Amino acid sequence: MDFDLFVIGGGSGGVRCARIASGHGARVGVAEERFWGGTCVNVGCVPKKLLVQAGEYGAWADDAAGFGWSIKKGPHDWGKLIAAKDKEINRLNGIYRRLLDGAGCKIFDARATFIDAHTLDVGGQRITAEKIVIATGGHPERPNIPGADLAIISDDTFYLPVMPKKIAIVGSGFIAVEFAGIFQALGAEVHLIYRQPLPLRGFDQDLREGLAEALAAQGVILHPSCSPEKIEAAGAGRVLTYGGGQTLDVDTVFLATGRRPMTEKMGLEKVGVAVDKNGAVIIDAKLQTSQADIYAIGDVTNRINLTPFAIAEGHALADSLFGKNPRSVSLENVAAAVFSTPPIGTVGLTEEEAAAKGPVDVYVAKFTPMRHTLSGRARKTMMKLVVDQATQKVLGAHMLGEDAPELVQGLAIALVMGATKGDFDRTIGIHPTAAEEFVTMRTRTRVAGVAKAAE
Ligand code: NDP
């Protein structure tokens, strides 16, 4: 065999798996056909967060007046922002390549497809490997409506030559709500069209309600309970028909309607790697596919589609296969953030999930953060704890508000350790912060889940 391990896909998960395996002494090859660092580094988390920060600067300039500053905000230069972002992303691309090189992995800038369970075609070259890891991630998916190709998808947003003045964003998942905040903050008229009554299906109800209020307060125009029907060209602009024949004339329609695992045209069927109806590679607890020597990690398996989770899986797999340390990554208490404006941080069970299992004590706090008492900006913070009534274990911690992702990362440690509400209560707060609210919630807001438990 040419390699002990061959990794298909140079995204966050694949790169970590390759580097760690190489460190354990394995001979490792990695193929990437598009860009090193994958979605997160190139057309996802990293550039997205830079754009979120660009939007925040504009609002801070407005806020400053309440603190005595006279700041005259000029127009925003989209081209300059994109150029600065590109420079940073190129730097990170280079780092990813160098990390692999430095770890002794052989790099292939090519597409890899299966010939048999131990043989790949890598850019026309036949390569054999003892074990193969599929880490190809996912790609944005357009809904099946007429004119869908006239819309942009998240990959395109990072390279738009000009900032749209009026944009319709379809969907209300992570990507839709994050970009609604970005484009509005940078000066566009933003319409968010989504088929649920509230954005972010699957998130805690209080977070969803709080986010809808926050988006509206920011100036995003919400169109709940509406599905997209068709998109037509009107000169350089677009007409979106939605929600039973309503129309919207915009510069750009952005379809943020989910992502699909990247498993097409890889020859998976030839080698007997089973995929589910969404094209996701099916794996077991050891990340093994239906073919013994082929494994899969990260978004291509469509479970928890978050970069740090893919990295953790890549690391655990390398340790298991080559480091004499078989281990797996827990799917529980994986903290997540939505970089909406303001952002969301969340870990553990939603109130609805917890209440379905038994009675829970729910603590909710909503307040105007200190800064905005002077800035005058209509921006609220919401914090919430969901506590198992019987054991007093904190099952979920949720926050919508400035710095929520930074703060919830710390809370995630407490939840992973099994902290109780009593542990939170005996922790002394840091004053004056928003964070101290999480350790000073003394009065229960409500009890949920009793009826279910009594069944
Ligand atoms: P999501 O799955 O989060 O959301 C998809 C959205 O599109 C939902 O609102 C869904 O509506 C809607 N939708 C799907 N199909 C249709 C349709 N045919 N017509 C109308 N609406 C439709 O996908 P995203 O693309 O936003 O993000 C993909 C994943 O990437 C996320 O789930 C997350 O795991 C990851 N991600 C993480 C980020 C972070 O960590 N901050 C940031 C961005 C992405 P409905 O709810 O009704 O199904």
XYZ file of N, CA, C and O in Angstrom, residues 114 134-137 261-263 266 268 273-284 287-291 294-303:
148
model
N -13.158 6.720 -5.630
C -12.855 5.326 -5.318
C -12.765 4.455 -6.573
O -13.621 4.553 -7.457
N -13.281 9.522 4.638
C -14.052 10.468 3.818
C -14.347 11.685 4.691
O -15.026 11.574 5.720
N -13.811 12.822 4.295
C -14.009 14.063 5.072
C -14.306 15.187 4.091
O -13.652 16.227 4.099
N -15.286 14.950 3.230
C -15.529 15.875 2.112
C -16.534 16.981 2.439
O -16.801 17.839 1.598
N -17.122 16.953 3.637
C -18.007 18.041 4.052
C -19.318 18.091 3.293
O -19.867 17.064 2.888
N -24.593 16.752 2.116
C -23.274 16.100 2.192
C -22.667 15.919 0.801
O -23.388 15.652 -0.168
N -21.364 16.049 0.716
C -20.658 15.973 -0.576
C -20.259 14.518 -0.841
O -19.146 14.100 -0.505
N -21.174 13.769 -1.420
C -20.877 12.348 -1.656
C -21.128 11.932 -3.108
O -20.971 10.763 -3.448
N -18.349 10.056 -6.279
C -17.100 9.647 -5.616
C -16.858 8.152 -5.778
O -15.843 7.632 -5.310
N -18.795 5.863 -4.346
C -19.103 5.196 -3.068
C -19.882 3.907 -3.275
O -19.655 2.915 -2.583
N -20.048 1.692 0.171
C -20.225 2.615 1.301
C -21.668 3.133 1.243
O -22.052 3.815 0.287
N -22.438 2.803 2.266
C -23.870 3.155 2.260
C -24.085 4.616 2.640
O -23.394 5.152 3.521
N -25.035 5.252 1.939
C -25.422 6.625 2.285
C -26.925 6.636 2.571
O -27.654 5.757 2.104
N -27.373 7.656 3.358
C -28.810 7.732 3.642
C -29.523 8.517 2.544
O -28.914 8.897 1.540
N -30.827 8.809 2.750
C -31.613 9.442 1.671
C -31.141 10.868 1.362
O -31.415 11.397 0.293
N -30.421 11.479 2.302
C -29.890 12.820 2.038
C -28.469 12.794 1.472
O -27.824 13.830 1.324
N -27.970 11.585 1.231
C -26.620 11.461 0.679
C -25.540 11.445 1.742
O -24.343 11.456 1.434
N -25.922 11.396 3.030
C -24.914 11.380 4.108
C -24.342 9.983 4.290
O -25.082 8.994 4.234
N -23.038 9.903 4.509
C -22.402 8.605 4.733
C -22.870 8.066 6.086
O -22.836 8.771 7.102
N -23.306 6.822 6.090
C -23.784 6.202 7.337
C -22.582 5.602 8.069
O -21.794 4.863 7.472
N -22.460 5.960 9.346
C -21.326 5.461 10.135
C -21.817 4.859 11.439
O -22.933 5.133 11.872
N -20.927 4.079 12.102
C -21.258 3.563 13.430
C -20.521 4.395 14.485
O -19.908 5.416 14.165
N -17.075 5.507 13.810
C -16.923 6.324 12.598
C -16.635 5.468 11.370
O -16.160 5.948 10.331
N -16.904 4.166 11.504
C -16.675 3.213 10.416
C -17.906 3.186 9.507
O -19.035 3.194 9.995
N -17.678 3.160 8.194
C -18.794 3.074 7.255
C -19.183 1.602 7.088
O -18.644 0.733 7.784
N -20.047 1.323 6.135
C -20.442 -0.064 5.900
C -19.303 -0.869 5.269
O -19.429 -2.076 5.049
N -18.191 -0.224 4.995
C -17.004 -0.891 4.435
C -15.892 -0.800 5.499
O -15.527 0.308 5.915
N -13.022 1.851 5.566
C -13.368 3.216 5.149
C -14.166 3.887 6.268
O -15.137 3.325 6.776
N -13.706 5.076 6.645
C -14.312 5.828 7.753
C -14.836 7.166 7.216
O -14.461 7.591 6.124
N -15.682 7.816 8.008
C -16.159 9.147 7.604
C -16.296 10.019 8.841
O -16.674 9.537 9.926
N -15.954 11.300 8.677
C -16.038 12.262 9.793
C -16.668 13.570 9.301
O -16.624 13.882 8.114
N -17.229 14.323 10.240
C -17.684 15.685 9.957
C -18.981 15.768 9.160
O -19.801 14.852 9.164
N -19.140 16.898 8.452
C -20.417 17.233 7.795
C -20.889 16.181 6.790
O -22.091 16.082 6.530
N -19.954 15.405 6.215
C -20.373 14.415 5.219
C -21.253 13.342 5.855
O -21.982 12.632 5.161
N -21.232 13.266 7.202
C -22.075 12.298 7.899
C -23.374 12.944 8.402
O -24.230 12.251 8.953
N -23.477 14.283 8.260
C -24.700 15.036 8.565
C -25.317 14.718 9.929
O -26.483 14.390 10.009
N -24.505 14.834 10.989
C -25.076 14.690 12.344
C -24.981 16.047 13.035
O -25.929 16.794 13.036
